[in-house]
């Protein structure tokens, strides 16, 4: 084994057979390691745990060392995955997938459940189906990833493992909303690939990558709906133009608001939605040869002061108070036509004190407006948080906005882009 020479230990190892080339290489590696271990003449041998500073074994040091190498990012991934952006069962799926704990064919082969001959990927018919192949490198999955990257003009390179891929999956741009979309897109794509793989294996049904791309958008839209944000795009709009997902940034296209949209705003119950209308009118200019009359219009704003909707409608020559009543009536009609579930409050601001007095009274007002006034009164009774307020500069505001918008002279409701 060795001997002492001038108080220094010299190794002398004897071997039962002569070295092969591989043995010589190993010995060359072992010998310097042995020389690193100083052997003391007068001291007893002891075990030293090098992973802790005092040389003693602790479970924590062992755990830290294990996780340092296996998945360096599992802690931060855990926070990202369990953030409630996607349904719980899909969070569970993602959590298991990044730890390579879902039953891919390669795993089933290693457990002896299926023979190695059946371990091929069903999506591309090549390569053994393991986590990285299935979700990252399979040509089928890759086509979906490439499509997603191209949508946002981004090039991406995958690392080796799914966990590393997810830990690096950060959108290199601004905007909290799109960053959440970006993070969710990773999960929605691997989930969609997994579902497709299962459909093919267990139900013998297959979809094209084109179908899967649509499904990715549908699922994303569906999940975004649960984020309790006033995201106004319909699923059709998102499918037609995925740039809608950049909602809140200047790159997002203008949503075409359908009837369901105010309902969607209304569904944002936790935001305590208050719909505030400013109504007023702009008379036709006599220089255009107009003989009185004009356009009455209104702008709907949310709690944050963003304009959600505008309407405009021509009126014949009539008293300004009567026009104000028509404008208030129109604002109520639009609010009610979409239902009021979840809308905490509707408030309408007008600068006609007389019109407001008629609306708030039981029976005042011109007889030719009594039908409209009664409608306003009954709405007020049905909705306790319905107010009509005096705002002295509402007409000035309306004119300022209307000049910019150049309304056409027809009854028109324009839904605005939902701002940031
Ligand atoms: Zn494949």
Short mmCIF file of C-alpha atoms and ligand atoms in Angstrom, two decimals:
data_model
loop_
_atom_site.label_atom_id
_atom_site.label_comp_id
_atom_site.label_asym_id
_atom_site.label_seq_id
_atom_site.Cartn_x
_atom_site.Cartn_y
_atom_site.Cartn_z
CA UNK A 1 0.00 0.00 0.00
CA UNK A 2 2.84 2.39 0.81
CA UNK A 3 5.54 3.35 3.32
CA UNK A 4 6.90 6.29 5.32
CA UNK A 5 9.97 7.99 4.04
CA UNK A 6 11.34 11.01 5.96
CA UNK A 7 7.96 11.42 7.63
CA UNK A 8 6.19 11.54 4.27
CA UNK A 9 3.90 8.83 3.04
CA UNK A 10 4.77 7.28 -0.28
CA UNK A 11 2.14 5.27 -2.10
CA UNK A 12 3.12 1.95 -3.48
CA UNK A 13 0.27 0.07 -4.99
CA UNK A 14 0.51 -3.40 -6.40
CA UNK A 15 -1.90 -4.72 -8.98
CA UNK A 16 -3.04 -8.26 -9.65
CA UNK A 17 -2.92 -7.89 -13.42
CA UNK A 18 -1.09 -5.74 -15.85
CA UNK A 19 -2.69 -2.44 -16.89
CA UNK A 20 -4.75 -2.09 -19.99
CA UNK A 21 -4.63 1.30 -21.71
CA UNK A 22 -7.84 2.36 -19.99
CA UNK A 23 -6.45 1.31 -16.58
CA UNK A 24 -3.32 3.38 -17.13
CA UNK A 25 -5.44 6.44 -17.89
CA UNK A 26 -7.47 5.92 -14.73
CA UNK A 27 -4.35 5.49 -12.65
CA UNK A 28 -2.94 8.72 -14.01
CA UNK A 29 -6.12 10.40 -12.85
CA UNK A 30 -6.13 8.72 -9.46
CA UNK A 31 -2.49 9.27 -8.54
CA UNK A 32 -2.56 13.10 -8.30
CA UNK A 33 -5.76 12.82 -6.26
CA UNK A 34 -4.03 10.52 -3.80
CA UNK A 35 -1.13 12.96 -3.50
CA UNK A 36 -3.55 15.69 -2.57
CA UNK A 37 -4.55 13.81 0.58
CA UNK A 38 -1.89 14.53 3.20
CA UNK A 39 -1.51 11.60 5.55
CA UNK A 40 -0.35 12.48 9.06
CA UNK A 41 1.99 10.18 10.90
CA UNK A 42 0.58 10.63 14.38
CA UNK A 43 -3.07 11.32 13.80
CA UNK A 44 -6.05 9.06 13.56
CA UNK A 45 -8.09 8.93 10.36
CA UNK A 46 -11.50 10.55 10.40
CA UNK A 47 -14.37 11.19 7.98
CA UNK A 48 -14.76 14.78 6.77
CA UNK A 49 -17.95 16.05 4.99
CA UNK A 50 -16.51 18.63 2.62
CA UNK A 51 -19.90 20.15 1.71
CA UNK A 52 -20.21 21.91 5.05
CA UNK A 53 -17.70 24.35 6.48
CA UNK A 54 -17.12 22.47 9.75
CA UNK A 55 -16.67 19.14 8.01
CA UNK A 56 -19.77 17.62 9.55
CA UNK A 57 -22.64 16.10 7.59
CA UNK A 58 -25.91 18.02 7.44
CA UNK A 59 -29.00 17.12 5.42
CA UNK A 60 -29.28 20.72 4.25
CA UNK A 61 -25.80 20.77 2.71
CA UNK A 62 -26.55 17.48 0.96
CA UNK A 63 -29.92 18.76 -0.33
CA UNK A 64 -28.35 22.02 -1.55
CA UNK A 65 -25.66 20.14 -3.39
CA UNK A 66 -28.16 17.75 -5.00
CA UNK A 67 -30.43 20.49 -6.29
CA UNK A 68 -27.55 22.70 -7.35
CA UNK A 69 -26.66 20.21 -10.03
CA UNK A 70 -29.94 18.63 -11.00
CA UNK A 71 -32.12 21.67 -11.53
CA UNK A 72 -30.36 24.90 -10.77
CA UNK A 73 -33.52 26.92 -11.28
CA UNK A 74 -36.21 24.83 -9.62
CA UNK A 75 -36.82 27.30 -6.81
CA UNK A 76 -37.40 30.25 -9.10
CA UNK A 77 -39.37 28.06 -11.51
CA UNK A 78 -41.65 27.05 -8.71
CA UNK A 79 -42.56 30.67 -8.04
CA UNK A 80 -43.18 31.24 -11.74
CA UNK A 81 -45.28 28.15 -12.30
CA UNK A 82 -47.50 28.49 -9.24
CA UNK A 83 -48.52 32.02 -10.09
CA UNK A 84 -52.15 31.28 -10.93
CA UNK A 85 -51.85 32.36 -14.56
CA UNK A 86 -53.04 29.01 -15.83
CA UNK A 87 -55.51 26.46 -14.44
CA UNK A 88 -54.24 24.53 -11.43
CA UNK A 89 -54.14 21.10 -13.10
CA UNK A 90 -51.98 22.58 -15.86
CA UNK A 91 -49.68 24.14 -13.27
CA UNK A 92 -49.34 20.66 -11.75
CA UNK A 93 -48.61 19.20 -15.19
CA UNK A 94 -45.94 21.86 -15.85
CA UNK A 95 -44.37 21.34 -12.44
CA UNK A 96 -44.07 17.60 -13.08
CA UNK A 97 -42.86 18.12 -16.65
CA UNK A 98 -39.96 20.43 -15.70
CA UNK A 99 -38.86 17.83 -13.16
CA UNK A 100 -39.13 15.16 -15.86
CA UNK A 101 -41.69 13.30 -13.83
CA UNK A 102 -44.32 12.72 -16.47
CA UNK A 103 -44.59 9.37 -18.15
CA UNK A 104 -42.94 9.78 -21.51
CA UNK A 105 -42.31 6.64 -23.50
CA UNK A 106 -38.62 6.77 -22.66
CA UNK A 107 -39.47 6.78 -18.98
CA UNK A 108 -41.92 3.91 -19.41
CA UNK A 109 -39.21 1.99 -21.27
CA UNK A 110 -36.72 2.53 -18.47
CA UNK A 111 -39.31 1.26 -16.00
CA UNK A 112 -39.82 -1.83 -18.14
CA UNK A 113 -43.48 -1.01 -18.80
CA UNK A 114 -43.13 -0.81 -22.59
CA UNK A 115 -40.43 -2.39 -24.78
CA UNK A 116 -37.68 -0.14 -26.19
CA UNK A 117 -39.07 -0.76 -29.67
CA UNK A 118 -42.12 1.31 -28.71
CA UNK A 119 -40.30 4.30 -27.32
CA UNK A 120 -40.43 6.37 -30.53
CA UNK A 121 -42.11 9.78 -30.64
CA UNK A 122 -45.61 9.52 -32.06
CA UNK A 123 -45.60 13.11 -33.30
CA UNK A 124 -42.63 12.84 -35.63
CA UNK A 125 -41.94 9.11 -35.84
CA UNK A 126 -38.29 9.65 -35.06
CA UNK A 127 -36.23 9.92 -31.93
CA UNK A 128 -37.07 8.41 -28.56
CA UNK A 129 -39.82 10.30 -26.80
CA UNK A 130 -38.26 11.96 -23.80
CA UNK A 131 -39.17 15.28 -22.21
CA UNK A 132 -36.75 17.46 -24.16
CA UNK A 133 -37.53 15.81 -27.46
CA UNK A 134 -41.27 15.89 -27.05
CA UNK A 135 -41.59 19.47 -25.86
CA UNK A 136 -38.56 21.24 -27.33
CA UNK A 137 -36.86 19.48 -30.20
CA UNK A 138 -39.52 17.34 -31.87
CA UNK A 139 -40.11 18.76 -35.38
CA UNK A 140 -43.85 18.85 -34.63
CA UNK A 141 -43.33 20.92 -31.47
CA UNK A 142 -40.64 22.95 -33.18
CA UNK A 143 -43.06 24.05 -35.89
CA UNK A 144 -45.36 25.47 -33.23
CA UNK A 145 -42.50 27.18 -31.41
CA UNK A 146 -41.20 28.68 -34.67
CA UNK A 147 -44.64 30.00 -35.48
CA UNK A 148 -44.87 31.60 -32.03
CA UNK A 149 -41.40 33.17 -32.28
CA UNK A 150 -42.11 34.47 -35.80
CA UNK A 151 -45.28 36.14 -34.59
CA UNK A 152 -43.17 38.35 -32.34
CA UNK A 153 -40.08 38.54 -34.55
CA UNK A 154 -37.94 36.72 -32.08
CA UNK A 155 -35.21 34.13 -32.51
CA UNK A 156 -34.79 31.60 -29.76
CA UNK A 157 -32.42 28.74 -29.05
CA UNK A 158 -33.34 25.94 -26.70
CA UNK A 159 -31.05 24.74 -23.93
CA UNK A 160 -30.87 21.04 -23.16
CA UNK A 161 -33.65 20.59 -20.66
CA UNK A 162 -37.24 21.73 -20.27
CA UNK A 163 -36.47 23.23 -16.84
CA UNK A 164 -33.66 25.34 -18.26
CA UNK A 165 -35.87 26.29 -21.20
CA UNK A 166 -38.60 27.55 -18.91
CA UNK A 167 -36.17 29.38 -16.64
CA UNK A 168 -34.82 31.27 -19.67
CA UNK A 169 -38.27 31.91 -21.11
CA UNK A 170 -38.47 35.63 -20.44
CA UNK A 171 -39.81 38.06 -23.00
CA UNK A 172 -37.09 40.57 -23.87
CA UNK A 173 -39.47 43.53 -24.00
CA UNK A 174 -41.61 45.77 -21.88
CA UNK A 175 -45.17 45.40 -20.67
CA UNK A 176 -46.28 43.33 -17.71
CA UNK A 177 -49.33 41.99 -19.54
CA UNK A 178 -47.38 40.63 -22.47
CA UNK A 179 -44.73 39.21 -20.17
CA UNK A 180 -47.52 37.19 -18.56
CA UNK A 181 -48.79 36.16 -21.98
CA UNK A 182 -45.27 35.16 -22.91
CA UNK A 183 -44.81 33.05 -19.81
CA UNK A 184 -48.23 31.43 -20.25
CA UNK A 185 -47.49 30.72 -23.91
CA UNK A 186 -44.73 28.35 -22.86
CA UNK A 187 -47.13 26.38 -20.73
CA UNK A 188 -49.96 26.48 -23.26
CA UNK A 189 -47.68 25.15 -25.99
CA UNK A 190 -46.23 22.27 -24.00
CA UNK A 191 -49.71 21.47 -22.70
CA UNK A 192 -51.11 21.48 -26.23
CA UNK A 193 -48.29 19.23 -27.45
CA UNK A 194 -48.90 16.86 -24.56
CA UNK A 195 -52.65 16.75 -25.27
CA UNK A 196 -52.01 16.08 -28.93
CA UNK A 197 -49.56 13.31 -28.08
CA UNK A 198 -52.16 11.68 -25.80
CA UNK A 199 -54.93 12.04 -28.38
CA UNK A 200 -52.79 10.23 -30.90
CA UNK A 201 -51.75 7.46 -28.53
CA UNK A 202 -55.02 6.84 -26.70
CA UNK A 203 -57.74 7.96 -29.12
CA UNK A 204 -55.99 7.51 -32.48
CA UNK A 205 -56.99 11.07 -33.36
CA UNK A 206 -54.54 13.54 -34.75
CA UNK A 207 -54.58 17.25 -35.44
CA UNK A 208 -52.35 19.28 -37.71
CA UNK A 209 -49.87 21.82 -36.38
CA UNK A 210 -52.22 24.43 -37.83
CA UNK A 211 -55.02 23.21 -35.58
CA UNK A 212 -52.69 23.21 -32.61
CA UNK A 213 -51.63 26.81 -33.30
CA UNK A 214 -55.27 27.86 -33.23
CA UNK A 215 -55.80 25.86 -30.06
CA UNK A 216 -52.83 27.58 -28.45
CA UNK A 217 -54.47 30.96 -29.10
CA UNK A 218 -57.88 29.78 -27.92
CA UNK A 219 -56.43 28.41 -24.70
CA UNK A 220 -54.38 31.54 -24.12
CA UNK A 221 -57.47 33.71 -24.65
CA UNK A 222 -59.45 31.52 -22.32
CA UNK A 223 -56.84 31.73 -19.59
CA UNK A 224 -56.42 35.49 -19.99
CA UNK A 225 -60.16 35.77 -19.34
CA UNK A 226 -59.56 34.42 -15.86
CA UNK A 227 -56.94 37.06 -15.06
CA UNK A 228 -59.69 39.55 -14.17
CA UNK A 229 -58.39 42.17 -16.55
CA UNK A 230 -60.54 44.22 -18.90
CA UNK A 231 -59.05 42.48 -21.95
CA UNK A 232 -61.53 43.41 -24.67
CA UNK A 233 -60.61 41.26 -27.63
CA UNK A 234 -62.82 38.41 -28.67
CA UNK A 235 -61.34 34.98 -29.29
CA UNK A 236 -62.03 35.42 -33.03
CA UNK A 237 -60.01 38.63 -33.03
CA UNK A 238 -57.11 36.96 -31.27
CA UNK A 239 -57.15 34.07 -33.75
CA UNK A 240 -57.40 36.43 -36.72
CA UNK A 241 -54.66 38.67 -35.38
CA UNK A 242 -52.60 37.34 -32.47
CA UNK A 243 -51.05 40.81 -32.10
CA UNK A 244 -54.16 41.54 -30.02
CA UNK A 245 -52.24 39.76 -27.26
CA UNK A 246 -50.02 42.82 -27.06
CA UNK A 247 -53.01 44.52 -25.53
CA UNK A 248 -52.04 47.64 -23.64
CA UNK A 249 -49.10 48.38 -25.91
CA UNK A 250 -49.21 50.64 -28.94
CA UNK A 251 -48.69 47.59 -31.16
CA UNK A 252 -52.08 46.08 -30.38
CA UNK A 253 -54.71 46.60 -33.07
CA UNK A 254 -57.98 48.35 -32.31
CA UNK A 255 -60.56 45.88 -31.01
CA UNK A 256 -63.88 45.73 -32.75
CA UNK A 257 -66.12 45.70 -29.76
CA UNK A 258 -69.11 43.42 -29.93
CA UNK A 259 -72.06 43.13 -27.60
CA UNK A 260 -70.24 40.78 -25.34
CA UNK A 261 -67.56 43.33 -24.58
CA UNK A 262 -69.28 45.53 -22.11
CA UNK A 263 -70.37 42.31 -20.50
CA UNK A 264 -66.71 41.40 -20.30
CA UNK A 265 -65.93 44.75 -18.73
CA UNK A 266 -68.80 44.09 -16.39
CA UNK A 267 -67.32 40.72 -15.52
CA UNK A 268 -64.35 42.52 -14.05
CA UNK A 269 -66.30 42.59 -10.83
CA UNK A 270 -63.31 42.78 -8.55
CA UNK A 271 -62.24 46.06 -10.17
CA UNK A 272 -65.40 47.82 -8.92
CA UNK A 273 -66.24 49.07 -12.35
CA UNK A 274 -67.82 52.48 -12.52
CA UNK A 275 -69.04 53.63 -15.93
CA UNK A 276 -68.89 57.39 -16.26
CA UNK A 277 -70.52 59.15 -19.17
CA UNK A 278 -69.93 62.69 -20.27
CA UNK A 279 -72.70 63.82 -22.61
CA UNK A 280 -73.30 67.02 -24.51
CA UNK A 281 -73.80 68.39 -27.98
CA UNK A 282 -72.15 70.35 -30.75
CA UNK A 283 -74.41 72.62 -32.81
CA UNK A 284 -74.00 72.65 -36.57
CA UNK A 285 -72.07 75.69 -37.65
CA UNK A 286 -74.24 78.30 -39.46
CA UNK A 287 -71.32 78.84 -41.88
CA UNK A 288 -72.10 75.37 -43.29
CA UNK A 289 -75.59 76.55 -44.18
CA UNK A 290 -77.07 74.60 -41.27
CA UNK A 291 -80.31 75.90 -39.94
CA UNK A 292 -79.92 74.89 -36.29
CA UNK A 293 -79.56 71.34 -35.07
CA UNK A 294 -76.28 69.57 -34.51
CA UNK A 295 -74.84 66.40 -33.08
CA UNK A 296 -75.25 65.17 -29.55
CA UNK A 297 -72.67 62.77 -28.30
CA UNK A 298 -71.28 61.05 -25.25
CA UNK A 299 -68.10 59.39 -24.05
CA UNK A 300 -68.00 56.51 -21.67
CA UNK A 301 -65.07 56.28 -19.31
CA UNK A 302 -64.03 53.70 -16.78
CA UNK A 303 -62.68 54.16 -13.25
CA UNK A 304 -59.27 54.97 -14.61
CA UNK A 305 -60.44 57.72 -16.94
CA UNK A 306 -59.94 55.68 -20.11
CA UNK A 307 -62.47 56.25 -22.87
CA UNK A 308 -64.31 53.03 -23.61
CA UNK A 309 -67.02 54.11 -25.97
CA UNK A 310 -68.32 57.15 -27.80
CA UNK A 311 -71.62 57.78 -29.52
CA UNK A 312 -72.85 60.53 -31.76
CA UNK A 313 -76.26 61.26 -33.20
CA UNK A 314 -77.65 64.17 -35.25
CA UNK A 315 -80.55 66.23 -33.91
CA UNK A 316 -82.92 68.65 -35.62
CA UNK A 317 -83.32 72.26 -34.38
CA UNK A 318 -84.53 72.01 -30.78
CA UNK A 319 -83.92 73.39 -27.27
CA UNK A 320 -80.54 72.60 -25.73
CA UNK A 321 -82.24 71.02 -22.65
CA UNK A 322 -84.16 68.65 -24.88
CA UNK A 323 -80.94 67.66 -26.64
CA UNK A 324 -79.34 67.02 -23.25
CA UNK A 325 -82.20 64.66 -22.35
CA UNK A 326 -81.71 62.78 -25.64
CA UNK A 327 -77.99 62.42 -24.91
CA UNK A 328 -78.61 61.14 -21.37
CA UNK A 329 -81.18 58.70 -22.74
CA UNK A 330 -78.77 57.38 -25.37
CA UNK A 331 -76.02 56.86 -22.78
CA UNK A 332 -78.42 54.85 -20.61
CA UNK A 333 -79.63 52.82 -23.59
CA UNK A 334 -76.06 51.81 -24.50
CA UNK A 335 -75.19 50.97 -20.89
CA UNK A 336 -78.29 48.85 -20.44
CA UNK A 337 -78.14 47.11 -23.79
CA UNK A 338 -75.17 45.12 -22.53
CA UNK A 339 -76.55 44.24 -19.14
CA UNK A 340 -75.37 45.67 -15.88
CA UNK A 341 -74.16 42.59 -14.04
CA UNK A 342 -71.00 43.51 -12.18
CA UNK A 343 -71.15 47.19 -13.08
CA UNK A 344 -71.02 48.92 -9.72
CA UNK A 345 -72.10 52.30 -10.83
CA UNK A 346 -73.28 54.28 -13.82
CA UNK A 347 -72.87 58.01 -13.64
CA UNK A 348 -73.80 60.46 -16.37
CA UNK A 349 -72.46 64.00 -16.45
CA UNK A 350 -74.30 66.69 -18.36
CA UNK A 351 -74.07 70.46 -18.23
CA UNK A 352 -77.82 71.06 -18.60
CA UNK A 353 -79.18 71.75 -15.14
CA UNK A 354 -82.74 71.81 -16.45
CA UNK A 355 -82.41 68.45 -18.22
CA UNK A 356 -80.98 66.90 -15.05
CA UNK A 357 -83.82 68.37 -12.98
CA UNK A 358 -86.38 66.81 -15.37
CA UNK A 359 -84.66 63.45 -15.22
CA UNK A 360 -84.55 63.48 -11.41
CA UNK A 361 -88.09 64.75 -10.92
CA UNK A 362 -91.23 62.62 -10.97
CA UNK A 363 -93.09 64.38 -13.72
CA UNK A 364 -91.45 67.63 -14.89
CA UNK A 365 -90.35 68.23 -18.46
CA UNK A 366 -91.84 68.81 -21.88
CA UNK A 367 -94.66 66.46 -22.80
CA UNK A 368 -93.07 65.44 -26.11
CA UNK A 369 -90.16 63.96 -24.10
CA UNK A 370 -92.31 62.28 -21.43
CA UNK A 371 -91.77 58.79 -22.86
CA UNK A 372 -87.96 59.21 -22.80
CA UNK A 373 -88.00 60.90 -19.39
CA UNK A 374 -90.09 58.11 -17.90
CA UNK A 375 -87.63 55.56 -19.23
CA UNK A 376 -84.76 57.46 -17.53
CA UNK A 377 -86.71 57.70 -14.26
CA UNK A 378 -87.57 54.02 -14.17
CA UNK A 379 -83.94 53.11 -14.84
CA UNK A 380 -82.87 55.29 -11.95
CA UNK A 381 -85.25 53.44 -9.68
CA UNK A 382 -84.01 50.03 -10.81
CA UNK A 383 -80.33 50.89 -10.39
CA UNK A 384 -79.57 52.37 -6.98
CA UNK A 385 -76.07 53.40 -8.04
CA UNK A 386 -77.23 55.37 -11.01
CA UNK A 387 -76.49 59.07 -10.99
CA UNK A 388 -76.96 62.04 -13.26
CA UNK A 389 -74.64 64.86 -12.30
CA UNK A 390 -74.06 68.41 -13.33
CA UNK A 391 -70.77 69.02 -15.05
CA UNK A 392 -70.54 72.60 -16.19
CA UNK A 393 -67.91 72.04 -18.86
CA UNK A 394 -69.36 68.84 -20.36
CA UNK A 395 -70.37 70.56 -23.59
CA UNK A 396 -66.95 72.14 -23.95
CA UNK A 397 -65.36 68.73 -23.39
CA UNK A 398 -67.66 67.09 -25.90
CA UNK A 399 -66.90 69.72 -28.51
CA UNK A 400 -63.19 69.32 -27.99
CA UNK A 401 -63.37 65.54 -28.42
CA UNK A 402 -65.90 65.74 -31.25
CA UNK A 403 -63.73 68.13 -33.24
CA UNK A 404 -60.90 65.66 -33.06
CA UNK A 405 -63.09 62.71 -33.99
CA UNK A 406 -65.04 64.38 -36.80
CA UNK A 407 -68.16 62.32 -36.17
CA UNK A 408 -70.27 61.42 -39.14
CA UNK A 409 -73.86 62.64 -39.02
CA UNK A 410 -75.49 59.37 -38.25
CA UNK A 411 -76.30 57.49 -35.14
CA UNK A 412 -72.98 55.93 -34.43
CA UNK A 413 -71.37 54.15 -31.52
CA UNK A 414 -67.61 53.87 -31.60
CA UNK A 415 -65.85 51.63 -29.17
CA UNK A 416 -62.42 52.83 -28.37
CA UNK A 417 -59.26 50.85 -28.11
CA UNK A 418 -59.03 49.89 -24.49
CA UNK A 419 -56.08 51.96 -23.29
CA UNK A 420 -53.21 50.95 -21.03
ZN1 LIG B 1 -41.01 13.88 -32.13
#
